[in-house]
XYZ file of C-alpha atoms in Angstrom:
691
model
C -34.139 -23.979 20.207
C -32.668 -20.821 18.672
C -34.750 -17.641 18.862
C -32.493 -15.245 16.896
C -30.861 -15.225 13.463
C -27.568 -13.356 13.051
C -26.311 -12.595 9.534
C -22.685 -11.669 8.834
C -20.741 -11.505 5.546
C -18.341 -14.439 5.730
C -18.355 -18.056 6.979
C -15.170 -17.436 8.989
C -16.795 -14.540 10.825
C -19.966 -16.617 11.333
C -17.957 -19.470 12.837
C -16.208 -17.169 15.325
C -19.371 -15.345 16.427
C -21.386 -18.559 16.780
C -18.951 -19.779 19.456
C -19.488 -16.580 21.467
C -23.289 -16.435 21.228
C -24.279 -20.022 21.960
C -27.257 -22.185 21.019
C -29.917 -19.463 21.172
C -28.542 -17.917 17.999
C -28.380 -19.182 14.416
C -25.430 -17.500 12.667
C -25.376 -17.437 8.841
C -23.184 -15.765 6.207
C -24.551 -13.687 3.312
C -21.245 -14.140 1.430
C -20.925 -10.383 0.889
C -23.426 -8.276 -1.057
C -26.751 -9.888 -1.989
C -28.027 -7.032 -4.205
C -26.179 -4.753 -6.591
C -26.577 -2.719 -9.768
C -26.736 -4.877 -12.937
C -23.495 -5.295 -14.896
C -25.223 -5.239 -18.290
C -26.598 -1.690 -18.033
C -26.278 1.609 -16.155
C -28.909 0.499 -13.646
C -29.662 4.064 -12.515
C -32.754 6.070 -13.472
C -31.260 9.545 -13.820
C -34.708 10.984 -14.632
C -36.200 9.751 -11.360
C -33.930 11.122 -8.637
C -31.128 8.696 -9.573
C -33.144 5.708 -8.403
C -30.936 2.594 -8.456
C -32.324 -0.558 -10.081
C -30.949 -3.228 -7.782
C -31.001 -6.882 -8.725
C -30.056 -10.020 -6.800
C -26.362 -10.799 -7.221
C -25.894 -13.733 -9.562
C -25.324 -17.004 -7.722
C -26.849 -15.802 -4.436
C -30.188 -17.616 -4.906
C -29.278 -20.571 -2.669
C -27.826 -18.292 0.013
C -30.999 -16.170 0.131
C -33.194 -19.284 0.194
C -31.246 -20.554 3.206
C -31.538 -17.178 4.964
C -35.303 -17.002 4.360
C -35.773 -20.514 5.737
C -33.671 -19.683 8.810
C -35.737 -16.510 9.421
C -38.954 -18.557 9.637
C -37.549 -20.475 12.618
C -36.713 -17.429 14.779
C -38.388 -14.452 16.405
C -35.657 -11.881 15.765
C -33.103 -11.061 13.027
C -29.802 -9.284 13.684
C -27.710 -7.894 10.843
C -24.030 -7.875 11.882
C -22.154 -6.856 8.713
C -18.881 -4.903 9.010
C -18.996 -1.525 10.816
C -18.640 0.776 7.789
C -20.683 2.207 4.894
C -20.355 -0.979 2.895
C -21.471 -3.106 5.837
C -24.420 -0.804 6.515
C -25.503 -1.105 2.876
C -25.262 -4.920 3.029
C -27.463 -4.863 6.154
C -29.979 -2.605 4.379
C -30.169 -4.877 1.335
C -30.651 -7.919 3.583
C -33.412 -6.126 5.504
C -35.162 -5.379 2.202
C -34.958 -8.971 0.944
C -35.934 -10.566 4.279
C -38.702 -8.038 5.027
C -37.073 -6.764 8.206
C -38.726 -3.402 9.131
C -36.307 -0.462 8.979
C -37.638 0.876 12.288
C -36.597 -2.359 14.002
C -33.418 -2.323 16.100
C -31.744 -5.072 14.091
C -28.289 -3.662 13.386
C -25.368 -4.884 15.500
C -21.823 -3.545 15.064
C -18.508 -4.331 16.751
C -15.022 -3.065 16.063
C -13.351 -6.284 17.164
C -14.483 -9.911 17.157
C -13.826 -10.892 20.757
C -16.266 -12.505 23.170
C -16.756 -9.373 25.269
C -17.044 -6.999 22.301
C -19.624 -9.214 20.548
C -21.732 -9.702 23.689
C -21.659 -5.962 24.442
C -22.756 -5.190 20.869
C -25.817 -7.457 21.152
C -26.885 -5.564 24.266
C -27.110 -2.361 22.176
C -28.674 -3.112 18.770
C -29.755 -0.080 16.733
C -31.754 0.776 13.637
C -30.080 0.721 10.231
C -28.377 4.093 9.711
C -29.794 5.399 6.416
C -27.238 8.220 6.282
C -24.479 5.602 6.045
C -26.491 3.660 3.474
C -27.105 6.760 1.369
C -23.412 7.691 1.459
C -22.590 4.224 0.097
C -25.367 4.438 -2.510
C -24.158 7.857 -3.610
C -20.592 6.574 -4.090
C -21.793 3.481 -5.960
C -24.094 5.487 -8.252
C -21.510 8.219 -8.805
C -18.928 5.641 -9.874
C -21.540 3.970 -12.100
C -22.402 7.295 -13.804
C -18.718 7.952 -14.514
C -17.795 4.405 -15.533
C -20.854 3.597 -17.636
C -20.860 7.091 -19.122
C -17.244 7.386 -20.281
C -16.366 3.715 -20.906
C -18.630 3.178 -23.978
C -17.082 6.258 -25.605
C -13.584 4.870 -25.005
C -14.679 1.547 -26.509
C -15.745 3.322 -29.701
C -12.830 5.716 -29.967
C -9.906 3.684 -28.609
C -10.368 0.018 -27.766
C -13.032 -2.381 -26.509
C -13.010 -3.386 -22.870
C -11.641 -0.100 -21.492
C -13.083 1.502 -18.385
C -12.896 4.878 -16.685
C -13.291 5.086 -12.934
C -13.490 8.177 -10.764
C -10.719 7.233 -8.306
C -8.719 4.929 -10.600
C -8.387 7.668 -13.247
C -6.833 10.047 -10.717
C -4.436 7.305 -9.583
C -3.284 6.703 -13.180
C -2.973 10.477 -13.684
C -0.661 10.726 -10.653
C 1.511 7.907 -12.043
C 1.548 9.552 -15.476
C 2.439 12.982 -14.065
C 5.327 11.461 -12.146
C 6.561 9.734 -15.319
C 6.413 13.071 -17.155
C 8.481 14.684 -14.373
C 11.080 11.938 -14.783
C 11.206 12.339 -18.578
C 11.575 16.118 -18.357
C 14.062 16.041 -15.509
C 17.422 17.661 -16.270
C 20.181 16.447 -13.917
C 22.260 19.123 -12.223
C 25.868 18.594 -11.274
C 27.025 19.078 -7.700
C 30.058 18.045 -5.669
C 30.805 17.072 -2.092
C 34.203 17.315 -0.444
C 34.919 15.188 2.612
C 37.980 15.748 4.774
C 39.223 12.688 6.672
C 40.963 14.091 9.750
C 42.782 12.508 12.671
C 42.384 13.222 16.361
C 45.075 11.073 17.899
C 44.270 7.525 16.789
C 40.640 8.400 15.987
C 39.307 9.483 12.595
C 36.820 12.288 11.952
C 34.928 12.707 8.678
C 33.944 16.326 8.035
C 32.034 17.566 4.984
C 32.567 20.978 3.406
C 29.790 23.327 4.542
C 30.661 26.750 3.144
C 32.698 29.917 3.432
C 32.543 32.459 6.274
C 29.752 30.523 8.098
C 27.553 30.730 5.002
C 26.467 27.498 3.283
C 28.033 27.263 -0.170
C 27.190 24.761 -2.901
C 29.898 23.257 -5.081
C 28.358 23.086 -8.564
C 31.374 22.305 -10.737
C 34.903 20.915 -10.827
C 36.128 24.540 -10.947
C 34.420 25.241 -7.587
C 36.143 22.179 -6.124
C 39.530 23.206 -7.517
C 39.103 26.657 -5.926
C 38.239 25.078 -2.559
C 41.224 22.714 -2.695
C 43.492 25.663 -3.508
C 42.001 27.699 -0.635
C 42.638 24.987 1.976
C 46.049 23.924 0.655
C 48.534 24.130 3.510
C 45.860 25.351 5.957
C 45.431 23.787 9.402
C 42.100 22.183 10.365
C 41.075 23.701 13.698
C 37.989 22.767 15.732
C 36.167 26.091 16.009
C 32.945 25.170 17.827
C 31.299 22.075 19.321
C 27.545 21.956 19.792
C 25.818 19.246 21.803
C 22.063 18.738 21.908
C 19.448 16.224 22.869
C 17.141 15.067 20.083
C 13.845 13.338 20.784
C 11.823 11.063 18.557
C 8.210 10.119 19.179
C 6.641 6.817 18.097
C 4.370 6.596 15.073
C 0.678 6.135 15.906
C -1.047 2.769 15.575
C -1.853 1.752 12.026
C -4.694 3.057 9.927
C -5.545 1.302 6.646
C -3.175 3.323 4.477
C -0.178 3.188 6.834
C -0.667 -0.563 7.326
C -0.545 -1.070 3.552
C 2.547 1.135 3.280
C 4.473 -0.522 6.096
C 3.522 -4.058 5.014
C 4.862 -3.185 1.540
C 8.138 -1.857 2.974
C 8.826 -4.486 5.612
C 6.992 -7.606 4.413
C 6.966 -7.012 0.650
C 3.154 -7.432 0.663
C 0.956 -6.030 -2.098
C -1.927 -3.865 -0.819
C -4.483 -6.503 -1.828
C -2.600 -9.209 0.084
C -2.266 -7.037 3.180
C -6.024 -6.505 3.337
C -6.798 -10.176 2.698
C -4.515 -11.345 5.527
C -5.777 -8.587 7.850
C -9.350 -9.744 7.141
C -8.399 -13.246 8.335
C -6.880 -11.862 11.538
C -9.976 -9.719 12.143
C -12.528 -12.471 11.501
C -10.880 -14.953 13.834
C -8.153 -17.565 14.220
C -8.482 -20.848 16.127
C -6.007 -20.592 19.016
C -6.420 -24.122 20.357
C -7.684 -24.166 23.954
C -8.617 -20.466 23.813
C -10.895 -21.173 20.848
C -11.474 -18.948 17.827
C -10.812 -15.271 18.450
C -10.413 -12.128 16.370
C -6.812 -10.990 16.764
C -7.044 -7.402 15.470
C -9.613 -4.620 15.379
C -11.417 -3.633 12.170
C -8.859 -2.993 9.441
C -10.667 -0.370 7.322
C -10.203 2.809 9.286
C -8.662 6.264 8.996
C -8.615 6.991 12.731
C -5.605 6.753 15.057
C -7.853 6.776 18.131
C -7.230 4.088 20.792
C -9.786 3.085 23.439
C -9.006 3.773 27.100
C -9.293 0.038 27.839
C -6.642 -0.847 25.236
C -4.373 1.949 26.488
C -4.658 0.715 30.080
C -3.837 -2.871 29.068
C -0.830 -1.684 27.039
C 0.394 0.484 29.925
C 0.314 -2.451 32.347
C 2.085 -4.727 29.843
C 4.845 -2.185 29.057
C 5.516 -1.438 32.740
C 5.699 -5.126 33.633
C 7.812 -6.132 30.603
C 10.165 -3.179 30.111
C 9.911 -1.082 33.276
C 8.196 2.136 34.314
C 10.758 4.305 32.500
C 9.427 3.005 29.167
C 6.008 4.578 29.780
C 5.309 8.049 28.329
C 4.927 10.926 30.775
C 1.284 11.297 29.684
C -1.132 9.054 27.703
C -0.376 9.055 23.980
C -2.771 11.021 21.791
C -2.329 11.625 18.087
C -3.732 14.520 16.117
C -6.773 13.596 14.043
C -5.977 13.656 10.329
C -7.907 16.241 8.313
C -10.878 14.562 6.651
C -10.673 11.414 8.797
C -14.072 9.886 9.523
C -12.920 8.654 12.943
C -15.689 6.042 12.994
C -13.453 3.280 14.358
C -10.334 2.858 16.405
C -6.918 2.438 14.867
C -5.829 -1.058 13.828
C -4.477 -2.770 16.944
C -4.351 -6.214 18.569
C -7.575 -7.039 20.416
C -5.369 -7.912 23.387
C -1.738 -6.910 23.793
C -1.320 -9.990 25.997
C -1.534 -12.224 22.909
C 2.115 -11.862 22.028
C 3.047 -12.916 18.473
C 5.539 -15.542 19.622
C 2.951 -17.165 21.921
C 0.433 -17.783 19.125
C 2.830 -18.333 16.228
C 2.015 -22.058 15.985
C -1.633 -21.254 15.146
C -0.868 -18.752 12.376
C 0.288 -19.113 8.794
C 3.585 -17.427 7.935
C 1.825 -14.406 6.404
C -0.665 -14.135 9.273
C 2.144 -14.233 11.835
C 4.253 -11.607 10.072
C 1.358 -9.173 9.673
C 0.076 -9.726 13.218
C 3.596 -9.169 14.590
C 3.827 -5.911 12.628
C 0.470 -4.676 13.984
C 1.251 -5.807 17.551
C 4.690 -4.182 17.640
C 3.444 -0.933 16.105
C 0.654 -0.681 18.688
C 2.881 -1.450 21.687
C 5.513 1.039 20.465
C 2.843 3.718 19.962
C 2.102 3.584 23.711
C 5.750 3.779 24.830
C 8.141 6.526 25.856
C 9.991 8.861 23.517
C 13.424 7.799 22.224
C 16.296 10.150 23.084
C 19.488 10.762 21.090
C 22.609 12.692 22.053
C 23.773 14.725 19.044
C 27.166 16.390 18.568
C 28.123 18.821 15.773
C 31.687 20.069 15.314
C 32.531 23.046 13.082
C 36.083 22.746 11.774
C 37.813 25.687 10.093
C 40.486 25.470 7.377
C 41.274 29.043 6.398
C 37.975 30.622 5.290
C 36.433 27.230 4.555
C 34.135 25.608 7.082
C 33.800 21.831 7.390
C 31.181 20.175 9.570
C 31.240 16.787 11.323
C 28.236 15.386 13.137
C 27.350 12.299 15.098
C 24.569 10.977 17.282
C 24.114 8.230 19.808
C 20.968 6.566 21.079
C 20.765 7.615 24.734
C 17.433 5.986 25.622
C 15.685 3.536 23.273
C 12.119 4.143 24.471
C 9.678 2.841 21.855
C 12.579 1.855 19.574
C 13.188 -1.125 21.839
C 10.096 -2.672 20.220
C 9.618 -1.131 16.782
C 10.965 1.478 14.356
C 8.882 2.758 11.443
C 10.212 1.992 7.973
C 10.762 4.454 5.141
C 10.554 4.235 1.366
C 14.327 4.563 0.973
C 14.978 1.730 3.474
C 17.498 3.912 5.313
C 18.370 2.768 8.810
C 19.259 5.147 11.606
C 22.577 4.040 13.049
C 24.796 5.407 15.777
C 27.589 7.499 14.296
C 29.818 8.760 17.067
C 32.438 11.502 17.015
C 35.606 10.958 19.039
C 36.229 13.350 21.944
C 37.108 16.788 20.535
C 37.855 20.167 22.125
C 37.472 23.691 20.777
C 40.764 25.063 19.445
C 42.124 21.571 18.793
C 44.146 21.103 15.601
C 43.298 17.985 13.596
C 45.717 16.239 11.284
C 44.746 16.068 7.636
C 44.721 12.468 6.352
C 42.912 12.843 3.023
C 40.548 15.060 1.048
C 37.908 13.235 -0.980
C 35.998 15.217 -3.651
C 33.040 13.425 -5.280
C 30.917 14.380 -8.249
C 27.134 13.835 -8.035
C 24.089 14.561 -10.144
C 20.622 15.339 -8.860
C 18.150 12.490 -9.347
C 14.592 12.653 -10.706
C 11.731 11.886 -8.317
C 11.255 8.115 -7.946
C 8.341 6.323 -9.568
C 5.521 5.427 -7.228
C 5.626 2.129 -5.395
C 2.381 0.702 -4.023
C 3.276 2.148 -0.620
C 4.100 5.652 -1.864
C 1.052 5.777 -4.171
C -1.283 4.841 -1.313
C 0.380 7.559 0.767
C -0.117 10.109 -2.020
C -3.777 9.167 -2.496
C -4.385 9.466 1.231
C -2.605 12.815 1.569
C -4.593 14.260 -1.335
C -7.890 12.928 0.054
C -8.506 10.613 -2.913
C -10.612 7.589 -2.015
C -11.147 6.089 1.415
C -9.583 3.174 3.354
C -11.673 0.555 1.565
C -10.762 1.838 -1.929
C -6.931 1.856 -1.970
C -6.262 -1.848 -2.587
C -8.992 -2.394 -5.243
C -7.940 0.805 -7.048
C -4.315 -0.377 -7.399
C -5.532 -3.786 -8.530
C -7.927 -2.356 -11.150
C -5.486 -0.002 -12.875
C -3.083 -2.923 -13.390
C -5.747 -5.341 -14.623
C -6.955 -2.750 -17.167
C -3.430 -2.471 -18.536
C -3.184 1.276 -17.767
C -0.051 0.793 -15.650
C 2.398 -2.002 -14.930
C 5.000 -2.691 -12.291
C 8.657 -2.424 -13.223
C 11.052 -3.255 -10.391
C 8.094 -2.806 -8.000
C 7.408 0.718 -9.292
C 4.413 1.898 -11.326
C 4.959 2.819 -14.976
C 2.103 4.040 -17.211
C 1.465 2.014 -20.358
C 0.886 3.635 -23.751
C -2.779 2.705 -23.398
C -2.955 4.351 -19.968
C -1.402 7.561 -21.272
C -3.829 7.765 -24.202
C -6.881 7.124 -22.013
C -5.833 9.725 -19.430
C -5.121 12.317 -22.143
C -8.597 11.807 -23.624
C -10.328 11.923 -20.234
C -8.358 15.035 -19.328
C -9.398 16.748 -22.571
C -13.130 16.024 -22.347
C -13.717 15.367 -18.630
C -11.144 17.509 -16.791
C -13.042 17.415 -13.472
C -12.629 13.621 -13.298
C -8.836 14.047 -13.181
C -8.945 17.112 -10.922
C -7.477 16.046 -7.586
C -9.301 18.807 -5.689
C -12.617 17.964 -7.345
C -12.267 14.280 -6.421
C -11.193 15.109 -2.849
C -14.130 17.521 -2.469
C -16.459 14.785 -3.678
C -15.157 12.556 -0.871
C -15.928 15.357 1.583
C -19.453 15.621 0.156
C -19.966 11.890 0.721
C -18.776 12.338 4.312
C -21.384 15.085 4.699
C -24.058 12.640 3.508
C -22.851 10.079 6.061
C -23.163 12.660 8.828
C -26.681 13.594 7.721
C -25.620 17.109 6.697
C -26.157 16.800 2.915
C -28.740 15.315 0.548
C -27.204 12.576 -1.602
C -29.590 13.139 -4.530
C -28.693 16.833 -4.718
C -24.957 15.971 -4.727
C -25.468 13.522 -7.600
C -27.579 16.013 -9.541
C -25.012 18.782 -9.062
C -22.383 16.477 -10.576
C -24.467 14.902 -13.320
C -25.923 17.950 -15.081
C -22.583 19.351 -16.390
C -21.170 15.814 -16.757
C -23.999 14.804 -19.106
C -23.194 17.731 -21.408
C -19.535 16.694 -21.491
C -20.582 13.161 -22.478
C -22.521 14.540 -25.443
C -19.550 16.693 -26.518
C -17.109 13.781 -26.227
C -19.410 11.512 -28.258
C -19.288 14.005 -31.128
C -15.773 15.457 -30.922
C -13.433 12.797 -29.484
C -11.170 11.566 -32.275
C -10.685 7.865 -32.873
C -7.302 6.540 -31.797
C -5.690 3.555 -33.447
C -3.364 1.675 -31.145
C -0.607 -0.048 -33.047
C 0.861 -3.164 -31.494
C 4.621 -3.205 -30.973
C 6.141 -5.845 -33.269
C 8.660 -8.228 -31.653
C 11.581 -10.090 -33.241
C 9.805 -13.414 -32.739
C 7.860 -15.323 -35.401
C 4.745 -17.388 -34.682
C 5.704 -21.065 -34.829
C 2.167 -22.001 -35.899
C 1.593 -19.736 -38.912
C 4.851 -17.833 -39.500
C 3.384 -14.345 -38.846
C 5.260 -11.809 -36.689
C 4.465 -11.896 -32.967
C 3.372 -8.633 -31.344
C 3.410 -7.445 -27.732
C 0.063 -7.372 -25.951
C -0.828 -6.358 -22.418
C -3.150 -8.475 -20.276
C -4.108 -8.741 -16.635
C -0.845 -10.553 -15.855
C 1.366 -8.127 -17.773
C 2.969 -8.194 -21.218
C 2.807 -11.264 -23.421
C 3.371 -12.207 -27.085
C 0.445 -12.809 -29.453
C 0.268 -13.672 -33.138
C -0.371 -10.646 -35.382
C -2.647 -12.812 -37.560
C -5.334 -12.842 -34.836
C -8.199 -13.888 -35.019
C -7.176 -16.405 -37.706
C -4.292 -17.532 -35.477
C -4.748 -17.343 -31.694
C -1.254 -18.397 -30.662
C 0.128 -16.637 -27.570
C 3.166 -17.211 -25.374
C 4.921 -15.691 -22.394
C 7.835 -13.322 -22.794
C 11.083 -14.965 -21.743
C 14.581 -13.548 -21.382
C 17.682 -15.579 -22.156
C 20.335 -16.116 -19.454
C 22.848 -18.115 -21.519
C 22.962 -20.837 -18.844
C 22.432 -24.518 -19.694
C 19.702 -26.232 -17.702
C 21.390 -28.209 -14.865
C 18.602 -30.801 -14.853
C 18.119 -31.920 -18.476
C 21.471 -30.597 -19.818
C 19.695 -29.785 -23.134
C 17.574 -26.702 -22.580
C 18.492 -23.160 -21.566
C 17.515 -21.456 -18.317
C 15.317 -18.436 -19.151
C 13.810 -15.638 -17.086
C 10.019 -15.681 -16.776
C 7.271 -13.866 -14.891
C 4.708 -15.521 -12.656
C 1.045 -14.459 -12.679
C 1.857 -12.224 -9.724
C 4.665 -10.614 -11.766
C 7.368 -12.247 -9.667
C 10.559 -13.120 -11.586
C 11.606 -16.764 -11.658
C 13.908 -18.931 -13.787
C 13.055 -22.169 -15.580
C 14.082 -24.457 -18.436
C 12.862 -23.378 -21.895
C 11.966 -27.037 -22.602
C 9.077 -26.907 -20.127
C 6.906 -29.009 -19.761
C 9.416 -31.639 -20.923
C 11.796 -30.356 -18.238
C 10.372 -28.920 -15.003
C 13.503 -27.246 -13.600
C 12.622 -23.996 -11.784
C 14.473 -21.591 -9.477
C 13.677 -18.262 -7.798
C 17.383 -17.318 -7.801
C 19.113 -15.770 -10.829
C 21.625 -18.126 -12.527
C 25.230 -16.983 -12.948
C 26.774 -17.279 -16.432
C 29.833 -19.208 -15.198
C 30.054 -22.731 -13.775
C 31.023 -23.657 -10.243
C 34.851 -23.846 -10.036
C 34.542 -26.843 -7.713
C 32.019 -29.164 -9.456
C 31.129 -27.310 -12.706
C 27.482 -27.145 -11.566
C 25.137 -24.159 -11.993
C 25.671 -21.215 -9.659
C 22.973 -18.730 -8.609
C 22.820 -15.322 -6.969
C 21.038 -15.496 -3.627
C 19.918 -12.092 -2.383
C 19.922 -11.543 1.356
C 19.813 -8.687 3.863
C 23.597 -8.236 3.825
C 24.069 -8.386 0.074
C 24.212 -11.000 -2.675
C 25.799 -14.412 -2.158
C 26.843 -16.582 -5.108
C 26.364 -20.261 -4.338
C 26.414 -23.551 -6.255
C 23.172 -25.521 -6.634
C 25.026 -28.862 -6.720
C 27.663 -28.614 -3.990
C 28.510 -26.564 -0.894
C 30.582 -23.950 -2.776
C 29.873 -20.341 -1.715
C 31.524 -17.078 -2.637
C 31.891 -14.132 -0.301
C 29.042 -11.656 -0.009
C 29.165 -8.801 -2.489
C 28.198 -5.293 -1.406
């Protein structure tokens, strides 16, 4: 008979842990939070030390009944929620509901769900850490004060259903500021001049650097004309050759933000999807004979720290697989990021010996791709430095200096396993110079001047916005994904070509918040508030005092905004389409899945329809309808017949507005890594890849 009850958050986690603990333990899932602040009201007594008025989460009655019944059958209760503030708060709420004394050592935490880690954790139970709980309560109450304070004013003055969040408002402000930079950006002209030179049968490309060893910018066609006149008839002579060795160190193992960024770059995952798949890998996967095992360590972390045990296992694996030369000269350590809590290790595989290829058959496609990314990043982080040989040649033509450079990978090191991505998707490739000698004269083959214009800063992608939030200290690992999700669902921003663009509604809301609640949009204020919450977690600050210090001036601003904020009337953008039900013009609206068309006669007429874009291509299936561009609920572009549901033709590839020359069937553009291929959907006709 069981003598202990263990409570975790999810059934998947419960299933994994049950297999490790055996028959003496009953393992149940709380299904997340069991108590929370009510949705219908503020739920915080600001007059009584910000006392929260918690209620049982709706729909959790049966779960709590089951937990209470299970408790009656055992002598001891262990609360094994996730090892962070949120998990500590869940454990505290469960202790309150189940009458578990707070001085009882009932809290069990583990950073990875493996048999050894779980068994070790149950040997060292501890009391619930009230500093962690209070840090979570402070964040929850702070966000409630902001949201339930400002939102009703926005409902009155702008539009019903709006919300204002502490972290989400700063995120929208960053997106809006970037958009303003782009709008105000004035392109500046500049030129490059490349000389294609010959050394025997080899070619050398050298770019103009400057005059008299001083870097000179070419800002106009006149500057280029002067340069071309200066070098006319001049010989190109190799003046100096510099060789050097360049080293590149591996990136550290993932933390939450870098995992979200890299998964966006390499796997095209949204932040929310990355965290959902990582949760599955953490909670456990059934690996056949090995049983269910957690494949990665806890995925909400801002620490790059790696345990000595994991380092030793990685060292042995690298030496055996790649050779001793691929080990670093000393154990890898990475500088702790300013403001990092360092409560957990970095995100890594629970065992480097579980190679992705060996367990691929047990994983879904998304699970495999994310696990492979985490595994490779960790292994690479423990490997030797990569070494490049670099060569720079200065080539003189009169007073003008041209420079050619090249590099070659001398020793791959960590790059044998993994190379970190970048937002521009630029790949580092070997670019070699042919053998050259100082004093050598090179033959001029061609001179290629090109005009360029400076570009505005790019809009934020999910990856770059997460990076910006992290660098500015806005939010914490657990907040990035829900923040990005919320600002889109509220209609404050939308994705255009995978980049964030502020909506008119978002701009209006941020302008009003900035006018009446400037501290909410102040990046430093928000970052300092995160530091204050960290102080609460460490037991160095009183959470009630922090809330009071914020609320007193904030309350006065609420009163001012209630009186002085002007009402804003949002006018819907009228489309060219007419409602087929009542004949009224259709207007553009913005919902949780993006823009859509709605009848302007609402509420008398409630007709809505998706926005479609014509392609001019006849449907290849029914031969009657037209193929149109649509958006899925996840804002992914696809193509389908406009006669749907009468015709169910659908394609992810863009149709081409000309028929197949072989069979007259529909052709589509298929995008791949090497470019875009045009192929026929009816026969084997393919056109060559376009650059």
